[in-house]
């Protein structure tokens, strides 16, 4: 399998921002663990991060139009809670997308309980740090 991991807004600051919520590992640290996991299983993985909503939409379109991957793991950050543009992009592509979050969004502020993306994703994993991404990879593989 070929996976694409997309991280959205503010995820570039992982390991530096709100460490009590998101931990001390950087996004590069997390990506390294995901890459090692994929390599061990004979899979390949690409990574993309952007703070710009439209760039994430473009990346989803590109994956579809150029068939760059078999499945997508998406942590859209705060875009999760209100981006109908990303939602429609996920609905437009015939690639399975898993929604993931480092933190348990259901144990936090009320606004994080709403995801406008979940309905068009294959599933959601949150609260397990890097394990959310690896769990999603495993789940997508076994679909
Ligand atoms: C997050 C949860 C979101 O609510 C938040 O806006 C983020 C990160 C997570 O990975 O836990 O930026 O997606």
mmCIF file of N, CA, C and O in Angstrom, residues 1 3 70-71 94-98 121-123 136-143:
data_model
loop_
_atom_site.group_PDB
_atom_site.id
_atom_site.type_symbol
_atom_site.label_atom_id
_atom_site.label_comp_id
_atom_site.label_asym_id
_atom_site.label_seq_id
_atom_site.Cartn_x
_atom_site.Cartn_y
_atom_site.Cartn_z
ATOM 1 N N UNK A 1 0.845 -1.203 0.000
ATOM 2 C CA UNK A 1 0.000 0.000 0.000
ATOM 3 C C UNK A 1 0.878 1.251 0.000
ATOM 4 O O UNK A 1 1.949 1.271 0.586
ATOM 5 N N UNK A 3 0.606 5.121 1.207
ATOM 6 C CA UNK A 3 -0.176 6.035 2.037
ATOM 7 C C UNK A 3 0.295 7.477 1.867
ATOM 8 O O UNK A 3 1.472 7.737 1.604
ATOM 9 N N UNK A 70 -2.888 5.028 -2.273
ATOM 10 C CA UNK A 70 -4.040 4.126 -2.109
ATOM 11 C C UNK A 70 -4.970 4.568 -0.996
ATOM 12 O O UNK A 70 -6.148 4.190 -0.968
ATOM 13 N N UNK A 71 -4.435 5.290 -0.031
ATOM 14 C CA UNK A 71 -5.238 5.703 1.129
ATOM 15 C C UNK A 71 -4.595 6.934 1.770
ATOM 16 O O UNK A 71 -3.381 7.135 1.666
ATOM 17 N N UNK A 94 -12.107 9.324 -4.839
ATOM 18 C CA UNK A 94 -12.433 7.911 -4.570
ATOM 19 C C UNK A 94 -11.274 7.196 -3.879
ATOM 20 O O UNK A 94 -10.975 6.051 -4.164
ATOM 21 N N UNK A 95 -10.639 7.918 -2.964
ATOM 22 C CA UNK A 95 -9.548 7.345 -2.161
ATOM 23 C C UNK A 95 -10.038 7.313 -0.708
ATOM 24 O O UNK A 95 -10.560 8.324 -0.226
ATOM 25 N N UNK A 96 -9.899 6.177 -0.010
ATOM 26 C CA UNK A 96 -10.335 6.155 1.390
ATOM 27 C C UNK A 96 -9.507 7.094 2.264
ATOM 28 O O UNK A 96 -8.280 7.128 2.161
ATOM 29 N N UNK A 97 -10.217 7.858 3.091
ATOM 30 C CA UNK A 97 -9.545 8.811 3.990
ATOM 31 C C UNK A 97 -9.908 8.454 5.435
ATOM 32 O O UNK A 97 -11.079 8.244 5.761
ATOM 33 N N UNK A 98 -8.896 8.373 6.294
ATOM 34 C CA UNK A 98 -9.113 8.195 7.733
ATOM 35 C C UNK A 98 -8.833 9.523 8.429
ATOM 36 O O UNK A 98 -7.805 10.159 8.173
ATOM 37 N N UNK A 121 -15.397 10.451 5.904
ATOM 38 C CA UNK A 121 -14.193 9.638 6.109
ATOM 39 C C UNK A 121 -14.591 8.189 6.393
ATOM 40 O O UNK A 121 -15.715 7.913 6.801
ATOM 41 N N UNK A 122 -13.661 7.265 6.174
ATOM 42 C CA UNK A 122 -13.949 5.850 6.438
ATOM 43 C C UNK A 122 -14.052 5.585 7.931
ATOM 44 O O UNK A 122 -14.761 4.679 8.366
ATOM 45 N N UNK A 123 -13.291 6.315 8.720
ATOM 46 C CA UNK A 123 -13.317 6.138 10.164
ATOM 47 C C UNK A 123 -12.511 7.231 10.835
ATOM 48 O O UNK A 123 -11.878 8.047 10.158
ATOM 49 N N UNK A 136 -4.660 4.090 12.157
ATOM 50 C CA UNK A 136 -5.411 4.364 10.923
ATOM 51 C C UNK A 136 -4.783 3.637 9.735
ATOM 52 O O UNK A 136 -5.493 3.090 8.885
ATOM 53 N N UNK A 137 -3.464 3.605 9.698
ATOM 54 C CA UNK A 137 -2.761 2.894 8.614
ATOM 55 C C UNK A 137 -3.145 1.422 8.644
ATOM 56 O O UNK A 137 -3.469 0.812 7.629
ATOM 57 N N UNK A 138 -3.123 0.865 9.824
ATOM 58 C CA UNK A 138 -3.464 -0.553 10.003
ATOM 59 C C UNK A 138 -4.928 -0.810 9.606
ATOM 60 O O UNK A 138 -5.226 -1.775 8.900
ATOM 61 N N UNK A 139 -5.811 0.073 10.033
ATOM 62 C CA UNK A 139 -7.238 -0.087 9.726
ATOM 63 C C UNK A 139 -7.495 0.035 8.220
ATOM 64 O O UNK A 139 -8.282 -0.712 7.655
ATOM 65 N N UNK A 140 -6.820 0.968 7.577
ATOM 66 C CA UNK A 140 -7.012 1.146 6.133
ATOM 67 C C UNK A 140 -6.485 -0.051 5.363
ATOM 68 O O UNK A 140 -7.051 -0.472 4.358
ATOM 69 N N UNK A 141 -5.381 -0.622 5.875
ATOM 70 C CA UNK A 141 -4.802 -1.800 5.216
ATOM 71 C C UNK A 141 -5.776 -2.975 5.275
ATOM 72 O O UNK A 141 -5.922 -3.734 4.323
ATOM 73 N N UNK A 142 -6.474 -3.115 6.410
ATOM 74 C CA UNK A 142 -7.349 -4.261 6.632
ATOM 75 C C UNK A 142 -8.771 -4.081 6.100
ATOM 76 O O UNK A 142 -9.610 -4.939 6.285
ATOM 77 N N UNK A 143 -9.023 -2.936 5.472
ATOM 78 C CA UNK A 143 -10.381 -2.702 4.945
ATOM 79 C C UNK A 143 -10.737 -3.712 3.857
ATOM 80 O O UNK A 143 -9.941 -4.017 3.005
#
